[in-house]
Short mmCIF file of C-alpha atoms in Angstrom, two decimals:
data_model
loop_
_atom_site.label_atom_id
_atom_site.label_comp_id
_atom_site.label_asym_id
_atom_site.label_seq_id
_atom_site.Cartn_x
_atom_site.Cartn_y
_atom_site.Cartn_z
CA MET A 360 9.17 11.93 22.31
CA THR A 361 5.33 12.56 21.66
CA ILE A 362 4.68 12.53 17.90
CA LEU A 363 1.29 13.51 16.41
CA HIS A 364 -0.02 12.02 13.10
CA THR A 365 -2.92 13.74 11.34
CA GLU A 366 -4.86 11.90 9.12
CA GLU A 367 -8.21 13.63 7.44
CA MET A 368 -9.18 10.65 5.11
CA GLY A 369 -9.13 7.75 6.98
CA VAL A 370 -11.28 5.38 4.97
CA ILE A 371 -10.07 1.57 4.87
CA GLY A 372 -6.87 1.00 2.13
CA GLY A 373 -3.14 1.26 1.86
CA GLN A 374 -2.44 4.95 3.02
CA SER A 375 -4.73 4.42 6.33
CA LEU A 376 -3.08 1.01 6.94
CA ARG A 377 0.18 2.82 6.52
CA VAL A 378 -0.44 5.43 9.29
CA LEU A 379 -1.69 3.10 11.60
CA GLU A 380 1.60 0.94 11.37
CA ASP A 381 3.71 4.01 11.93
CA LEU A 382 1.67 4.81 14.91
CA LYS A 383 2.50 0.94 16.08
CA ILE A 384 6.03 1.59 15.16
CA ILE A 385 6.20 5.08 17.46
CA ARG A 386 4.95 2.80 20.66
CA GLU A 387 7.42 0.10 19.74
CA LEU A 388 10.48 2.85 19.75
CA GLY A 389 9.27 3.88 23.05
CA HIS A 390 7.58 6.98 21.79
CA HIS A 391 4.13 8.02 22.66
CA PRO A 392 1.97 8.34 19.32
CA ILE A 393 -1.20 10.33 18.83
CA LEU A 394 -3.60 10.41 16.29
CA ALA A 395 -5.56 13.48 15.35
CA CYS A 396 -8.34 12.26 12.64
CA LYS A 397 -12.36 12.34 12.07
CA GLY A 398 -13.71 10.36 14.90
CA ALA A 399 -16.29 8.50 12.99
CA ASN A 400 -13.74 7.15 10.40
CA TRP A 401 -12.21 3.69 9.88
CA ILE A 402 -8.98 4.82 10.89
CA ALA A 403 -10.26 5.93 14.25
CA ARG A 404 -11.88 2.81 15.25
CA GLU A 405 -8.84 0.82 14.09
CA ALA A 406 -6.40 3.01 16.28
CA ARG A 407 -8.83 2.69 19.39
CA LYS A 408 -8.98 -0.98 19.33
CA LEU A 409 -4.81 -0.70 19.32
CA GLU A 410 -4.98 1.48 22.12
CA ILE A 411 -3.84 4.35 20.39
CA GLU A 412 -4.64 7.86 21.67
CA VAL A 413 -7.36 9.35 19.23
CA ILE A 414 -8.33 13.26 18.91
CA ASP A 415 -11.61 13.83 17.31
CA LEU A 416 -11.20 16.82 14.89
CA PRO A 417 -13.64 17.76 11.95
CA PHE A 418 -10.83 18.88 9.31
CA LYS A 419 -13.61 20.38 7.09
CA SER A 420 -11.47 21.99 4.41
CA ARG A 421 -8.15 23.87 4.27
CA THR A 422 -9.93 27.05 5.63
CA ASP A 423 -11.23 25.26 9.12
CA LEU A 424 -9.78 27.11 11.52
CA PHE A 425 -11.57 25.80 14.22
CA THR A 426 -9.46 22.27 13.78
CA ALA A 427 -6.37 24.62 13.00
CA LYS A 428 -6.68 26.22 16.43
CA GLU A 429 -7.31 23.08 18.08
CA ILE A 430 -3.97 21.41 16.86
CA PHE A 431 -2.22 24.45 18.22
CA LYS A 432 -3.52 24.03 21.50
CA LEU A 433 -3.05 20.53 21.55
CA ILE A 434 0.57 20.78 20.35
CA ARG A 435 1.12 23.23 23.16
CA ARG A 436 -0.64 21.33 25.72
CA ARG A 437 0.84 18.05 25.27
CA GLN A 438 4.22 19.07 24.24
CA ILE A 439 4.31 17.64 20.80
CA ASP A 440 7.81 17.07 19.70
CA ILE A 441 6.86 16.09 15.96
CA VAL A 442 4.01 16.57 13.87
CA HIS A 443 3.24 14.17 10.91
CA THR A 444 0.74 14.52 8.41
CA HIS A 445 -0.40 12.82 5.53
CA SER A 446 -3.37 14.19 3.12
CA SER A 447 -3.90 17.77 2.13
CA ILE A 448 -6.32 19.16 4.37
CA ASP A 449 -4.74 17.60 7.44
CA SER A 450 -1.29 18.97 6.22
CA TYR A 451 -2.56 22.40 5.74
CA LEU A 452 -4.33 22.35 9.17
CA ALA A 453 -1.48 20.91 10.99
CA THR A 454 1.65 22.17 9.55
CA TYR A 455 1.42 26.25 10.30
CA PRO A 456 0.35 25.54 13.74
CA ALA A 457 3.30 23.20 13.95
CA LYS A 458 5.63 25.50 12.62
CA LEU A 459 4.32 28.71 14.91
CA LEU A 460 5.17 26.60 17.66
CA GLY A 461 8.79 25.73 16.37
CA LYS A 462 8.11 22.03 16.01
CA ARG A 463 9.37 19.56 13.63
CA VAL A 464 6.89 18.73 10.83
CA VAL A 465 6.98 15.67 8.46
CA ARG A 466 4.93 15.24 5.33
CA SER A 467 4.23 11.78 4.01
CA ARG A 468 3.14 11.50 0.11
CA HIS A 469 1.66 8.24 -0.30
CA SER A 470 1.30 8.40 -4.20
CA GLU A 471 3.02 9.98 -7.55
CA LEU A 472 2.50 13.84 -7.76
CA SER A 473 -0.13 14.87 -10.13
CA LYS A 474 1.03 18.63 -9.74
CA ALA A 475 4.27 20.71 -8.79
CA PRO A 476 4.63 20.45 -5.40
CA GLY A 477 3.11 23.44 -3.28
CA HIS A 478 4.34 25.56 -0.19
CA ILE A 479 3.64 22.96 2.51
CA TYR A 480 6.26 20.72 0.84
CA ARG A 481 9.05 23.57 1.04
CA ILE A 482 8.28 24.22 4.71
CA VAL A 483 8.53 20.95 6.43
CA ASP A 484 11.27 19.29 7.74
CA ALA A 485 11.15 15.99 5.99
CA ILE A 486 9.13 14.63 3.58
CA VAL A 487 8.78 10.95 3.57
CA THR A 488 7.63 9.15 0.05
CA THR A 489 6.61 5.53 -0.59
CA GLY A 490 9.26 4.73 -3.44
CA GLU A 491 12.32 6.30 -5.04
CA LYS A 492 10.22 7.32 -7.96
CA VAL A 493 8.55 9.76 -6.12
CA ALA A 494 11.25 11.03 -4.25
CA GLU A 495 12.72 11.58 -7.59
CA GLN A 496 9.61 13.63 -8.37
CA PHE A 497 10.38 16.01 -5.38
CA LYS A 498 14.06 16.36 -6.36
CA VAL A 499 13.42 17.28 -10.03
CA SER A 500 11.09 20.18 -8.51
CA ASN A 501 13.88 21.61 -6.62
CA ILE A 502 12.97 20.87 -3.31
CA LYS A 503 16.23 20.79 -1.62
CA LYS A 504 16.04 21.78 2.00
CA PRO A 505 13.49 19.20 3.57
CA LYS A 506 15.02 15.55 4.08
CA ILE A 507 13.15 13.69 1.66
CA VAL A 508 13.67 9.63 2.47
CA SER A 509 11.73 6.92 0.52
CA ILE A 510 10.15 4.60 3.12
CA PRO A 511 7.73 2.22 1.29
CA SER A 512 5.07 0.33 3.52
CA TYR A 513 6.80 -3.02 3.62
CA PRO A 514 4.77 -5.77 5.17
CA ASP A 515 5.29 -7.62 8.61
CA GLU A 516 7.45 -10.79 7.99
CA ARG A 517 5.87 -12.03 11.03
CA HIS A 518 2.47 -12.29 9.47
CA PHE A 519 3.05 -12.98 6.05
CA SER A 520 4.91 -16.42 6.07
CA PRO A 521 4.31 -19.52 3.88
CA GLU A 522 2.22 -22.03 5.48
CA PRO A 523 1.43 -25.40 3.42
CA SER A 524 -1.23 -26.59 5.62
CA ARG A 525 -3.24 -23.17 5.19
CA ARG A 526 -2.76 -23.51 1.63
CA GLN A 527 -4.40 -26.94 1.27
CA ARG A 528 -7.44 -25.59 3.63
CA MET A 529 -7.96 -22.20 1.68
CA ARG A 530 -8.02 -24.00 -1.61
CA LEU A 531 -10.44 -26.62 -0.45
CA ASP A 532 -12.45 -23.92 1.20
CA LEU A 533 -12.65 -22.16 -2.25
CA GLY A 534 -13.22 -25.64 -3.99
CA PHE A 535 -10.30 -26.39 -5.68
CA ASP A 536 -7.93 -28.91 -5.60
CA ASP A 537 -4.14 -28.88 -6.82
CA SER A 538 -5.18 -29.62 -10.18
CA THR A 539 -6.26 -26.21 -10.57
CA LEU A 540 -3.89 -23.45 -11.14
CA LEU A 541 -5.17 -20.41 -9.24
CA LEU A 542 -4.21 -17.02 -10.66
CA GLY A 543 -5.09 -13.88 -8.27
CA ALA A 544 -5.05 -10.08 -7.43
CA MET A 545 -6.33 -7.71 -4.82
CA THR A 546 -8.19 -5.11 -6.26
CA GLY A 547 -10.63 -2.20 -5.70
CA THR A 548 -13.26 -0.14 -7.67
CA ALA A 549 -10.95 2.38 -9.27
CA LYS A 550 -10.07 1.99 -12.94
CA ALA A 551 -6.52 2.93 -11.94
CA LYS A 552 -6.32 -0.64 -10.39
CA GLY A 553 -6.51 -2.32 -13.87
CA VAL A 554 -9.00 -5.17 -13.27
CA ASP A 555 -10.47 -4.76 -16.87
CA LEU A 556 -6.96 -5.04 -18.44
CA LEU A 557 -6.46 -8.26 -16.09
CA LEU A 558 -9.81 -9.87 -17.90
CA GLU A 559 -8.60 -9.28 -21.02
CA ALA A 560 -5.50 -11.12 -20.77
CA PHE A 561 -7.30 -13.86 -18.50
CA ALA A 562 -9.82 -14.24 -21.72
CA ALA A 563 -6.85 -14.56 -23.90
CA LEU A 564 -5.18 -17.25 -21.87
CA SER A 565 -8.21 -19.12 -20.92
CA PRO A 566 -9.13 -21.19 -24.03
CA GLY A 567 -6.01 -23.11 -23.88
CA TYR A 568 -5.59 -23.73 -20.16
CA PRO A 569 -8.96 -25.29 -18.98
CA ASN A 570 -7.50 -25.55 -15.30
CA LEU A 571 -6.94 -21.98 -15.02
CA GLN A 572 -8.99 -20.36 -12.32
CA LEU A 573 -9.15 -16.37 -11.59
CA LEU A 574 -9.73 -14.99 -8.21
CA LEU A 575 -10.28 -11.62 -7.23
CA ALA A 576 -10.37 -10.33 -3.74
CA GLY A 577 -11.00 -6.65 -2.45
CA ASN A 578 -13.99 -4.03 -2.06
CA ILE A 579 -15.73 -3.32 -5.65
CA ASP A 580 -18.57 -1.57 -5.69
CA GLN A 581 -21.70 -2.79 -7.32
CA SER A 582 -21.65 -0.51 -10.56
CA ALA A 583 -18.06 -1.60 -11.24
CA LEU A 584 -18.79 -5.06 -10.31
CA GLU A 585 -21.62 -5.41 -12.56
CA SER A 586 -19.47 -4.02 -15.31
CA LEU A 587 -16.47 -6.33 -14.77
CA MET A 588 -18.87 -9.07 -15.17
CA GLN A 589 -20.56 -8.08 -18.36
CA GLN A 590 -16.96 -8.07 -19.52
CA ALA A 591 -16.04 -11.61 -18.40
CA HIS A 592 -19.66 -12.88 -20.09
CA ARG A 593 -18.83 -10.84 -23.34
CA HIS A 594 -15.57 -13.02 -23.16
CA ARG A 595 -17.35 -16.21 -21.80
CA ILE A 596 -15.02 -16.48 -18.88
CA ALA A 597 -17.59 -15.46 -16.31
CA GLU A 598 -17.64 -18.97 -15.08
CA LYS A 599 -13.89 -19.14 -14.44
CA ILE A 600 -13.83 -15.92 -12.21
CA LEU A 601 -14.57 -15.57 -8.40
CA PHE A 602 -15.23 -12.21 -6.92
CA LEU A 603 -14.42 -12.94 -3.26
CA GLY A 604 -15.06 -9.34 -2.08
CA HIS A 605 -13.08 -8.31 1.17
CA THR A 606 -11.31 -11.17 2.65
CA ASP A 607 -8.09 -12.17 4.84
CA ALA A 608 -4.99 -11.19 2.47
CA ARG A 609 -2.89 -13.75 4.10
CA ASP A 610 -5.66 -16.54 3.42
CA PHE A 611 -6.15 -15.44 0.08
CA LEU A 612 -2.60 -15.26 -1.09
CA GLU A 613 -2.19 -18.39 0.49
CA ALA A 614 -4.28 -20.06 -2.03
CA LEU A 615 -2.86 -18.75 -4.90
CA ASP A 616 -0.19 -20.36 -7.66
CA LEU A 617 0.35 -16.76 -9.17
CA TYR A 618 0.03 -13.20 -8.08
CA ILE A 619 -0.89 -10.18 -10.91
CA CYS A 620 -0.93 -6.58 -10.42
CA PRO A 621 -2.09 -5.22 -13.29
CA SER A 622 -2.22 -1.55 -12.21
CA ARG A 623 -2.35 1.56 -14.25
CA LYS A 624 -1.50 3.53 -11.35
CA GLU A 625 0.56 2.39 -8.08
CA GLY A 626 3.08 3.84 -5.40
CA VAL A 627 4.50 0.37 -4.12
CA PRO A 628 1.33 -1.84 -3.57
CA GLN A 629 1.15 -3.78 -0.21
CA ALA A 630 -0.60 -6.74 -1.69
CA LEU A 631 2.19 -7.23 -4.26
CA MET A 632 4.70 -7.25 -1.47
CA GLN A 633 2.56 -9.33 0.53
CA ALA A 634 2.54 -12.08 -2.21
CA MET A 635 6.00 -12.00 -2.57
CA MET A 636 6.85 -12.22 1.15
CA MET A 637 4.73 -15.25 0.88
CA GLY A 638 6.91 -16.86 -1.36
CA LYS A 639 4.18 -16.15 -4.43
CA PRO A 640 5.45 -15.89 -8.28
CA CYS A 641 4.18 -12.26 -9.31
CA VAL A 642 3.75 -10.51 -12.32
CA SER A 643 3.44 -6.71 -12.25
CA THR A 644 3.02 -3.59 -14.76
CA ASP A 645 5.79 -1.36 -14.84
CA VAL A 646 3.99 1.80 -12.71
CA GLY A 647 5.02 4.04 -9.67
CA SER A 648 7.67 2.66 -7.65
CA ILE A 649 7.15 -1.10 -8.69
CA ALA A 650 10.43 -1.76 -10.26
CA GLU A 651 12.01 -0.75 -7.13
CA LEU A 652 10.81 -4.74 -6.32
CA ASN A 653 12.88 -6.12 -8.99
CA ALA A 654 15.72 -6.38 -7.16
CA GLU A 655 17.44 -9.41 -8.88
CA ASN A 656 15.06 -10.05 -11.85
CA ASN A 657 12.60 -11.80 -9.77
CA LEU A 658 9.55 -9.90 -10.61
CA PRO A 659 8.57 -9.77 -14.26
CA LEU A 660 7.30 -6.31 -15.43
CA VAL A 661 5.09 -5.47 -18.49
CA PRO A 662 4.32 -1.85 -19.92
CA SER A 663 1.21 -0.35 -18.19
CA GLU A 664 -2.06 -1.11 -20.33
CA ASP A 665 -0.19 -3.70 -22.65
CA THR A 666 -2.64 -6.41 -22.24
CA HIS A 667 -0.78 -8.42 -25.00
CA ALA A 668 2.33 -8.35 -23.43
CA LEU A 669 0.34 -9.29 -20.06
CA THR A 670 -0.48 -12.19 -21.63
CA GLU A 671 2.44 -13.20 -22.74
CA VAL A 672 4.36 -13.36 -19.63
CA LEU A 673 1.44 -15.12 -17.83
CA GLN A 674 1.52 -17.92 -20.51
CA THR A 675 5.48 -18.41 -20.13
CA LEU A 676 5.04 -18.62 -16.09
CA ILE A 677 2.02 -21.08 -16.69
CA ASN A 678 4.16 -23.16 -18.91
CA ASP A 679 6.76 -23.56 -16.56
CA PRO A 680 6.41 -24.60 -13.03
CA GLN A 681 9.96 -24.67 -12.13
CA TYR A 682 10.05 -21.25 -13.34
CA ARG A 683 7.40 -20.20 -10.94
CA LEU A 684 8.97 -21.87 -8.01
CA LYS A 685 12.40 -20.31 -8.68
CA LEU A 686 10.65 -16.78 -8.57
CA GLY A 687 8.40 -17.39 -5.89
CA GLU A 688 11.60 -18.48 -3.52
CA LYS A 689 13.72 -15.40 -5.00
CA ASN A 690 10.59 -13.21 -3.86
CA ARG A 691 10.54 -14.73 -0.58
CA LEU A 692 14.11 -14.30 0.36
CA LEU A 693 14.34 -10.75 -1.12
CA SER A 694 11.27 -9.73 0.73
CA LYS A 695 12.92 -10.57 3.86
CA LYS A 696 15.93 -9.15 3.32
CA TYR A 697 15.12 -6.05 1.74
CA PHE A 698 11.20 -5.19 1.88
CA SER A 699 10.21 -6.13 5.24
CA ARG A 700 8.48 -4.26 8.05
CA SER A 701 11.68 -4.53 10.04
CA VAL A 702 13.42 -2.36 7.37
CA MET A 703 10.57 0.19 7.50
CA LYS A 704 11.21 0.47 11.32
CA GLU A 705 14.45 1.08 11.33
CA ARG A 706 14.17 3.80 8.55
CA MET A 707 11.20 5.26 10.33
CA ALA A 708 13.56 5.15 13.45
CA ASP A 709 16.46 7.01 12.18
CA LEU A 710 14.27 9.79 10.68
CA TYR A 711 12.39 10.68 14.04
CA GLU A 712 15.55 10.34 16.04
CA SER A 713 17.52 12.58 13.35
CA LEU A 714 14.37 15.03 13.93
CA GLY A 715 14.30 14.93 17.43
CA ALA A 716 18.12 15.35 17.91
CA LYS A 717 17.93 18.89 16.33
CA TYR A 718 16.23 20.21 19.57
CA ALA A 719 19.10 19.30 21.63
#
C-alpha cells in the first residue's frame, strides 16, 4: 500500500515525533510512506533525513483550494490507498479530496477534545487517539461509524534502556556524584506543562533535603524562563535548579533518580513513558490518559495543580530508596510488556491492514 500522511503544523514536539514514527512504521511494514507538509518545517527536514518522500504544500487555511487540488491530484497520480491526517487544516484539505476519490481516511487526534467533534470526524473511516480517555470522548459524542482506536505514542525499547556506565558519565558531566538526589522533568514553555507547580513543590521540599537538585530539560522561551527564574529566586532555590535547554532525552533521563510530570494538560506524554522504560521511578499529575500507565500501582498520581499532594508524594519517595527502586523496576518491566513501540507498531499494522482489506 501507499499511505499518505498530512501534517500542516510540523514544529518540533510530541505530535511531529509521532507522525515521523508512523511513517517509519509504514516503511517497516513493507508499505510506501509519503508526507505532505510545509517544506520548510522541522518535520519536513527530519523526514528527508529518514529518506521519506516529502511533498511540499502550503496548507495556508481550511479554504486553501490550491492545496486541496494538489492533494486530489497527488492521490490520483500516486494511487494512494490510505490518507492519514493529523491537524485541523490538513484534515480539511486532505479528507474531502480523498473521499471524493473513494479512498480510506484516518484522522489522528493527539490531544483531548476542547469542543464537540466536527463533521470531519464523522466522515473518516478511522480515528486514532493517543489514549483511551480521548477515545471515550468521541464515543460520548455519539461518533459510531468510524473505528475509534487508541494507539498511544510508545517509546522505542531499543533506544530507551538503562545503561549504568552512561548514568555515571552524565552525572559527572553535570557536576554531580551519587550523593546528590537528582529530580527532573522534560518540559516546555506552555503553562499546561506545569513547571511553576513543580517549582512550588520543590521549594517546599528543598529546606529539609540539602542534597536535592532539580534538572529541567526542554525548549523554554526567554520570557517564560525569566518568569520561572524569578519564581525560583523568590523561594531561594535558584542555585538548586538547572535549566538545561534542549538535550538528548536518553542522556538526561539516565542521570535522574526520580522523574516528575507536573502537567496541567497532557495526552500520554512521551518523556514520562521514556523515563518509565529506562527504569526510573516516576510521579505524575492525573491528567489526560496518564492513568493508563498506572497498570500495577507503579505510577503515583496526584491531582492537577495540587502542589501539596505533589510535595507529599515526592517526600515519600525521597525518604524511601527501596520504594524508588521497586517502582523503577516495575516501570521498566511494564513498559516493555505494554507500552513499547513494538506494541504501537502491531496496532498500527492491524489498523492499516483492516482498512486496506476493505478494497479487496
